[in-house]
Amino acid sequence: MDLLAPLNPQQKKAVTASDGPLLVLAGPGSGKTRVLTHRVAWLVQERQVPPWRVCAVTFTNKAAREMRTRLENLLGHARAAELTLGTFHATCARILRREAETIGLSRDYVIFDADDQVTLVRRLMREQNIDDRRFSPSAVHSAISRAKNELIPPESYQPSTYFGEIVRRIYEPYQQQLRANNGLDFDDLLVETVRLFQEHPEVAARYQERYLHTLVDEFQDTNMAQYLLLRALTARHRNLFVVADEDQSIYRWRGADYRNIARLRQDYPDLMTCLLEQNYRSTQNILDTAQAIIRHNRDRTEKQLFTERGQGLKAVIHEAYDAEEEADWVVERIVELKAARKARLGDCAVMYRTNAQSRALEEAFLQAGLPYRLVGATRFYARREIKDLIAFLRLAQNPSDSASLVRVINLPPRGIGAQTIEVLEDAARARGVSVWQVVEAAAARSPHSPARSADSPPLSERAIRAVTAFHNMVAGWVVLHEEVTPAQLLERVLTDTGYEAYLRDGSQEGEERWENVLELRAVAAEYAGATLSDFLADVALVSDVDNLTEEAVDAPTLLTLHSAKGLEFPVVFIVGLEEGLLPHVRSLDDPEALAEERRLMYVGVTRAKERLYLTHASRRSRYGEYEPSTPSRFLEDIPLELIEGDGAVVVGHRRLQAGSRVAAWDSPRAAPPSPPAPRFQRGQSVTHPSFGPGIVVESHPDRNDEQVVVAFTRAGVKRVLASYLQASEESDTKGAQRGKRVR
DNA sequence: CTAGTCAGGCTTTTT
DNA sequence: GCCTGACTAG
């Protein structure tokens, strides 16, 4: 089989480049990842490099998984399995798991996820009486995170503002607490690996010798720690192969620095550069639109993107009245495209700047009875019930994880209230031990041992009994976890805690939460051959896009512009193109941040293969208040000849030719057709094509239709349009009551 | 100790 | 307009 057959000459050149440092600068849709994948396959197949001596690094699990699948096809399962292939974080997690003791870490460390990290910061701030309303814990945390990514340790942190002073006071205890809990946060995974290599040259040498070739995807997104890691890894063989697109650098806020590309040129004077300019994804009009937007950024290498996919359609720009009508418009277009057989539902994606914007869209899809896939928002592993169960599992592995312990010590309620927890925490702090050790001491005191020994926390008899029961339960898991699979342990946790009964309280929400638990159970079952540590580490490092597999669901995808990177869709909608939203308010006063917003827009536009719709609303609600909104400056950068108006397009001061729909959209509230008499009344039984039977709770006329709030027997309370409803005979008051409670 | 109500604050983006 | 955290009644 000829590996190189599907590649163009530019791509071939990159794939077969000679050894040494190499930078592939490439535009969107140019087959960057494909080049990287083929390079790996080519090294193994043509150059006879043993797969275990190749290390390929990506930013998302999804990218890693896709690359692995392709390599399985190209090289066969056995050889693909030998490759080191994963995200930066996962790769470091594995190295640290192996080398933990060398730098004084425990092999069983747990990874603190974003929530855990901020919770810890909040707790420390409170302990130091720092007002967590004046200074947001997440801001403090991200300052700490930035420092860590720059490899600035707590003792060298130099604050220059009062806020910085707060950060300095939290940074050190934050690190201490992490270590006391045997925990690492995301940044630690990178930083500690770098430290490992710096402080232990003999360990570094092993990896440097082993990895003959190191390859990196999305190099423009690397931060300082990641860059140093790569430099350390490639110190011996210097075979660093990276692909990058400066114009798609959108993670500056979490420490990514596209100047690492310049740094690379400096540190590797013999760096070779390849350019990939042909685009295989989009039509020329879409590329031109993207170019028109990105061209305004300084400090970039201008690329001439071209495509052979033809001129294609112009971008459609639409001004809606508000977010709700914007969402309705998007849904209408999708329905239209489907009806005209121009696109399948699954071909469409709707992208936005902030997760909060998904709500209006979801409602519009629900009302239309259309399915959709939502990426992000509340991530699966951030859900309360999942975090609870993960906390139990973490305790089984490491009961000293006080954060997890405090989280679940009273879940489901077992008589250990805030008062008791505080006593336990105080005792732990006073004695410099973990909360678990205090729990152990309390348990050892019951049932008959003489009360109030100096060592035990001052707890009531009742509290002692409750704490002891909890202790015995967890102690059982600690023993068990060595012997059984993660899935079996999870089963045991579920039975011991009675978690199912606790969740399934008869409410709709409870059922949904229980379904999430079942999903977690299914995931755990896949780890039959792995340890609990492996399972927990993976769980902490997956993101939501990762679950966006090529499932057979034919539904539009809703996602943030950030999650959209690396994906492509025939039809793309970008909504909320307004000043303050894209670009976001928080970026307006910083030129660097503004440039990044522009790149974000660029990423969005270049996801589209054939059709691009850009919408903005004339007013938008913020904190429940409506405020007027002006079109994004990025819209003004698109030349008129690339735009097709639909009649109501306002781009800055330019107004396109107005069509017949102007009146409707320009003055939507001006003269609503006199509201028709409501067709549905409270208490009436109805059926909906997707939600089934239900009872009308309330109904009021909308502009063209009627908004009906229905308590569905199965689906809970929803707001739907009358046109989707049918009156039905039987009545079901029980459903209505239950629905009401959910609301 | 729990479950319910209320006020206030908040919204970028994610490994 | 939604969620979190604080407060109150049982």
mmCIF file of N, CA and C in Angstrom, chain A residues 375-441:
data_model
loop_
_atom_site.group_PDB
_atom_site.id
_atom_site.type_symbol
_atom_site.label_atom_id
_atom_site.label_comp_id
_atom_site.label_asym_id
_atom_site.label_seq_id
_atom_site.Cartn_x
_atom_site.Cartn_y
_atom_site.Cartn_z
ATOM 1 N N VAL A 375 -22.695 20.346 22.826
ATOM 2 C CA VAL A 375 -21.349 20.062 23.313
ATOM 3 C C VAL A 375 -21.027 21.067 24.402
ATOM 4 N N GLY A 376 -20.490 20.616 25.496
ATOM 5 C CA GLY A 376 -20.042 21.560 26.509
ATOM 6 C C GLY A 376 -21.079 21.810 27.569
ATOM 7 N N ALA A 377 -21.369 23.079 27.837
ATOM 8 C CA ALA A 377 -22.301 23.480 28.882
ATOM 9 C C ALA A 377 -21.930 22.777 30.182
ATOM 10 N N THR A 378 -22.833 21.969 30.738
ATOM 11 C CA THR A 378 -22.383 21.196 31.894
ATOM 12 C C THR A 378 -21.767 19.919 31.375
ATOM 13 N N ARG A 379 -20.503 19.812 31.540
ATOM 14 C CA ARG A 379 -19.803 18.650 31.039
ATOM 15 C C ARG A 379 -20.206 17.443 31.853
ATOM 16 N N PHE A 380 -20.179 16.319 31.201
ATOM 17 C CA PHE A 380 -20.652 15.105 31.850
ATOM 18 C C PHE A 380 -19.980 14.892 33.202
ATOM 19 N N TYR A 381 -18.671 14.995 33.227
ATOM 20 C CA TYR A 381 -17.959 14.698 34.468
ATOM 21 C C TYR A 381 -18.010 15.834 35.482
ATOM 22 N N ALA A 382 -18.650 16.954 35.089
ATOM 23 C CA ALA A 382 -18.811 18.037 36.050
ATOM 24 C C ALA A 382 -20.175 17.948 36.718
ATOM 25 N N ARG A 383 -21.012 17.001 36.275
ATOM 26 C CA ARG A 383 -22.348 16.892 36.863
ATOM 27 C C ARG A 383 -22.237 16.435 38.305
ATOM 28 N N ARG A 384 -23.155 16.947 39.098
ATOM 29 C CA ARG A 384 -23.090 16.715 40.532
ATOM 30 C C ARG A 384 -23.023 15.234 40.879
ATOM 31 N N GLU A 385 -23.961 14.457 40.297
ATOM 32 C CA GLU A 385 -24.043 13.048 40.668
ATOM 33 C C GLU A 385 -22.774 12.304 40.263
ATOM 34 N N ILE A 386 -22.202 12.689 39.148
ATOM 35 C CA ILE A 386 -20.986 12.022 38.681
ATOM 36 C C ILE A 386 -19.818 12.396 39.580
ATOM 37 N N LYS A 387 -19.737 13.689 39.911
ATOM 38 C CA LYS A 387 -18.650 14.118 40.790
ATOM 39 C C LYS A 387 -18.752 13.455 42.155
ATOM 40 N N ASP A 388 -19.973 13.276 42.631
ATOM 41 C CA ASP A 388 -20.156 12.595 43.915
ATOM 42 C C ASP A 388 -19.581 11.183 43.854
ATOM 43 N N LEU A 389 -19.970 10.458 42.823
ATOM 44 C CA LEU A 389 -19.525 9.063 42.746
ATOM 45 C C LEU A 389 -18.018 8.977 42.541
ATOM 46 N N ILE A 390 -17.491 9.889 41.738
ATOM 47 C CA ILE A 390 -16.044 9.913 41.538
ATOM 48 C C ILE A 390 -15.352 10.173 42.877
ATOM 49 N N ALA A 391 -15.954 11.058 43.674
ATOM 50 C CA ALA A 391 -15.365 11.360 44.984
ATOM 51 C C ALA A 391 -15.323 10.112 45.859
ATOM 52 N N PHE A 392 -16.397 9.314 45.836
ATOM 53 C CA PHE A 392 -16.386 8.048 46.589
ATOM 54 C C PHE A 392 -15.245 7.161 46.121
ATOM 55 N N LEU A 393 -15.101 7.062 44.792
ATOM 56 C CA LEU A 393 -14.059 6.192 44.242
ATOM 57 C C LEU A 393 -12.674 6.703 44.628
ATOM 58 N N ARG A 394 -12.536 8.018 44.600
ATOM 59 C CA ARG A 394 -11.248 8.571 44.992
ATOM 60 C C ARG A 394 -10.915 8.235 46.435
ATOM 61 N N LEU A 395 -11.949 8.255 47.268
ATOM 62 C CA LEU A 395 -11.721 7.927 48.673
ATOM 63 C C LEU A 395 -11.245 6.490 48.809
ATOM 64 N N ALA A 396 -11.801 5.623 47.993
ATOM 65 C CA ALA A 396 -11.395 4.228 48.062
ATOM 66 C C ALA A 396 -9.904 4.113 47.775
ATOM 67 N N GLN A 397 -9.440 4.933 46.842
ATOM 68 C CA GLN A 397 -8.043 4.865 46.479
ATOM 69 C C GLN A 397 -7.176 5.605 47.472
ATOM 70 N N ASN A 398 -7.709 6.711 47.956
ATOM 71 C CA ASN A 398 -6.893 7.583 48.776
ATOM 72 C C ASN A 398 -7.776 8.353 49.748
ATOM 73 N N PRO A 399 -8.075 7.751 50.899
ATOM 74 C CA PRO A 399 -8.993 8.403 51.836
ATOM 75 C C PRO A 399 -8.466 9.739 52.364
ATOM 76 N N SER A 400 -7.188 10.008 52.184
ATOM 77 C CA SER A 400 -6.659 11.302 52.642
ATOM 78 C C SER A 400 -7.082 12.458 51.748
ATOM 79 N N ASP A 401 -7.767 12.148 50.670
ATOM 80 C CA ASP A 401 -8.259 13.199 49.789
ATOM 81 C C ASP A 401 -9.395 13.926 50.506
ATOM 82 N N SER A 402 -9.035 14.926 51.313
ATOM 83 C CA SER A 402 -10.024 15.582 52.169
ATOM 84 C C SER A 402 -11.098 16.299 51.378
ATOM 85 N N ALA A 403 -10.717 16.821 50.220
ATOM 86 C CA ALA A 403 -11.705 17.529 49.409
ATOM 87 C C ALA A 403 -12.845 16.583 49.041
ATOM 88 N N SER A 404 -12.491 15.389 48.584
ATOM 89 C CA SER A 404 -13.526 14.414 48.227
ATOM 90 C C SER A 404 -14.285 13.970 49.460
ATOM 91 N N LEU A 405 -13.566 13.789 50.548
ATOM 92 C CA LEU A 405 -14.212 13.303 51.760
ATOM 93 C C LEU A 405 -15.285 14.262 52.234
ATOM 94 N N VAL A 406 -14.920 15.539 52.294
ATOM 95 C CA VAL A 406 -15.878 16.523 52.766
ATOM 96 C C VAL A 406 -17.063 16.620 51.813
ATOM 97 N N ARG A 407 -16.783 16.420 50.543
ATOM 98 C CA ARG A 407 -17.854 16.504 49.564
ATOM 99 C C ARG A 407 -18.958 15.476 49.836
ATOM 100 N N VAL A 408 -18.553 14.257 50.169
ATOM 101 C CA VAL A 408 -19.534 13.173 50.200
ATOM 102 C C VAL A 408 -19.792 12.581 51.582
ATOM 103 N N ILE A 409 -19.186 13.148 52.610
ATOM 104 C CA ILE A 409 -19.326 12.514 53.921
ATOM 105 C C ILE A 409 -20.790 12.471 54.358
ATOM 106 N N ASN A 410 -21.583 13.373 53.816
ATOM 107 C CA ASN A 410 -22.992 13.374 54.196
ATOM 108 C C ASN A 410 -23.909 13.117 53.003
ATOM 109 N N LEU A 411 -23.425 12.315 52.073
ATOM 110 C CA LEU A 411 -24.228 12.013 50.895
ATOM 111 C C LEU A 411 -24.422 10.524 50.744
ATOM 112 N N PRO A 412 -25.637 10.078 50.600
ATOM 113 C CA PRO A 412 -26.874 10.787 50.917
ATOM 114 C C PRO A 412 -26.886 11.165 52.393
ATOM 115 N N PRO A 413 -27.755 12.086 52.817
ATOM 116 C CA PRO A 413 -27.742 12.581 54.188
ATOM 117 C C PRO A 413 -27.662 11.438 55.195
ATOM 118 N N ARG A 414 -26.650 11.455 56.033
ATOM 119 C CA ARG A 414 -26.528 10.399 57.032
ATOM 120 C C ARG A 414 -26.226 10.990 58.401
ATOM 121 N N GLY A 415 -26.731 12.202 58.610
ATOM 122 C CA GLY A 415 -26.630 12.784 59.933
ATOM 123 C C GLY A 415 -25.292 13.413 60.269
ATOM 124 N N ILE A 416 -24.514 13.735 59.254
ATOM 125 C CA ILE A 416 -23.268 14.439 59.517
ATOM 126 C C ILE A 416 -23.412 15.831 58.910
ATOM 127 N N GLY A 417 -23.832 16.764 59.706
ATOM 128 C CA GLY A 417 -24.151 18.089 59.197
ATOM 129 C C GLY A 417 -22.959 19.012 59.177
ATOM 130 N N ALA A 418 -23.225 20.253 58.799
ATOM 131 C CA ALA A 418 -22.165 21.247 58.654
ATOM 132 C C ALA A 418 -21.375 21.389 59.951
ATOM 133 N N GLN A 419 -22.116 21.360 61.066
ATOM 134 C CA GLN A 419 -21.486 21.507 62.370
ATOM 135 C C GLN A 419 -20.409 20.436 62.582
ATOM 136 N N THR A 420 -20.821 19.206 62.394
ATOM 137 C CA THR A 420 -19.913 18.081 62.595
ATOM 138 C C THR A 420 -18.710 18.167 61.662
ATOM 139 N N ILE A 421 -18.980 18.494 60.407
ATOM 140 C CA ILE A 421 -17.895 18.567 59.431
ATOM 141 C C ILE A 421 -16.878 19.608 59.857
ATOM 142 N N GLU A 422 -17.387 20.717 60.364
ATOM 143 C CA GLU A 422 -16.476 21.777 60.775
ATOM 144 C C GLU A 422 -15.567 21.315 61.912
ATOM 145 N N VAL A 423 -16.164 20.604 62.869
ATOM 146 C CA VAL A 423 -15.369 20.079 63.983
ATOM 147 C C VAL A 423 -14.263 19.161 63.448
ATOM 148 N N LEU A 424 -14.643 18.290 62.514
ATOM 149 C CA LEU A 424 -13.662 17.362 61.946
ATOM 150 C C LEU A 424 -12.539 18.118 61.238
ATOM 151 N N GLU A 425 -12.934 19.119 60.443
ATOM 152 C CA GLU A 425 -11.930 19.875 59.689
ATOM 153 C C GLU A 425 -11.007 20.642 60.631
ATOM 154 N N ASP A 426 -11.613 21.256 61.667
ATOM 155 C CA ASP A 426 -10.797 22.008 62.618
ATOM 156 C C ASP A 426 -9.771 21.105 63.283
ATOM 157 N N ALA A 427 -10.250 19.913 63.691
ATOM 158 C CA ALA A 427 -9.346 18.977 64.358
ATOM 159 C C ALA A 427 -8.210 18.579 63.421
ATOM 160 N N ALA A 428 -8.566 18.378 62.162
ATOM 161 C CA ALA A 428 -7.542 17.983 61.189
ATOM 162 C C ALA A 428 -6.511 19.087 61.041
ATOM 163 N N ARG A 429 -7.001 20.301 60.920
ATOM 164 C CA ARG A 429 -6.099 21.431 60.758
ATOM 165 C C ARG A 429 -5.190 21.576 61.975
ATOM 166 N N ALA A 430 -5.837 21.495 63.161
ATOM 167 C CA ALA A 430 -5.080 21.696 64.399
ATOM 168 C C ALA A 430 -3.961 20.666 64.533
ATOM 169 N N ARG A 431 -4.252 19.452 64.096
ATOM 170 C CA ARG A 431 -3.261 18.403 64.292
ATOM 171 C C ARG A 431 -2.414 18.160 63.051
ATOM 172 N N GLY A 432 -2.696 18.913 62.014
ATOM 173 C CA GLY A 432 -1.890 18.783 60.798
ATOM 174 C C GLY A 432 -2.044 17.422 60.130
ATOM 175 N N VAL A 433 -3.238 16.857 60.200
ATOM 176 C CA VAL A 433 -3.469 15.568 59.546
ATOM 177 C C VAL A 433 -4.654 15.702 58.589
ATOM 178 N N SER A 434 -4.927 14.665 57.847
ATOM 179 C CA SER A 434 -6.060 14.722 56.928
ATOM 180 C C SER A 434 -7.352 14.489 57.708
ATOM 181 N N VAL A 435 -8.441 14.912 57.115
ATOM 182 C CA VAL A 435 -9.738 14.752 57.773
ATOM 183 C C VAL A 435 -10.012 13.271 58.024
ATOM 184 N N TRP A 436 -9.573 12.437 57.079
ATOM 185 C CA TRP A 436 -9.776 10.993 57.233
ATOM 186 C C TRP A 436 -9.162 10.475 58.532
ATOM 187 N N GLN A 437 -7.997 10.984 58.868
ATOM 188 C CA GLN A 437 -7.361 10.517 60.100
ATOM 189 C C GLN A 437 -8.176 10.890 61.332
ATOM 190 N N VAL A 438 -8.807 12.046 61.270
ATOM 191 C CA VAL A 438 -9.679 12.430 62.377
ATOM 192 C C VAL A 438 -10.894 11.509 62.428
ATOM 193 N N VAL A 439 -11.425 11.208 61.247
ATOM 194 C CA VAL A 439 -12.565 10.296 61.176
ATOM 195 C C VAL A 439 -12.176 8.941 61.769
ATOM 196 N N GLU A 440 -10.992 8.484 61.428
ATOM 197 C CA GLU A 440 -10.508 7.207 61.971
ATOM 198 C C GLU A 440 -10.438 7.259 63.496
ATOM 199 N N ALA A 441 -9.890 8.358 63.998
ATOM 200 C CA ALA A 441 -9.755 8.505 65.449
ATOM 201 C C ALA A 441 -11.124 8.480 66.117
#
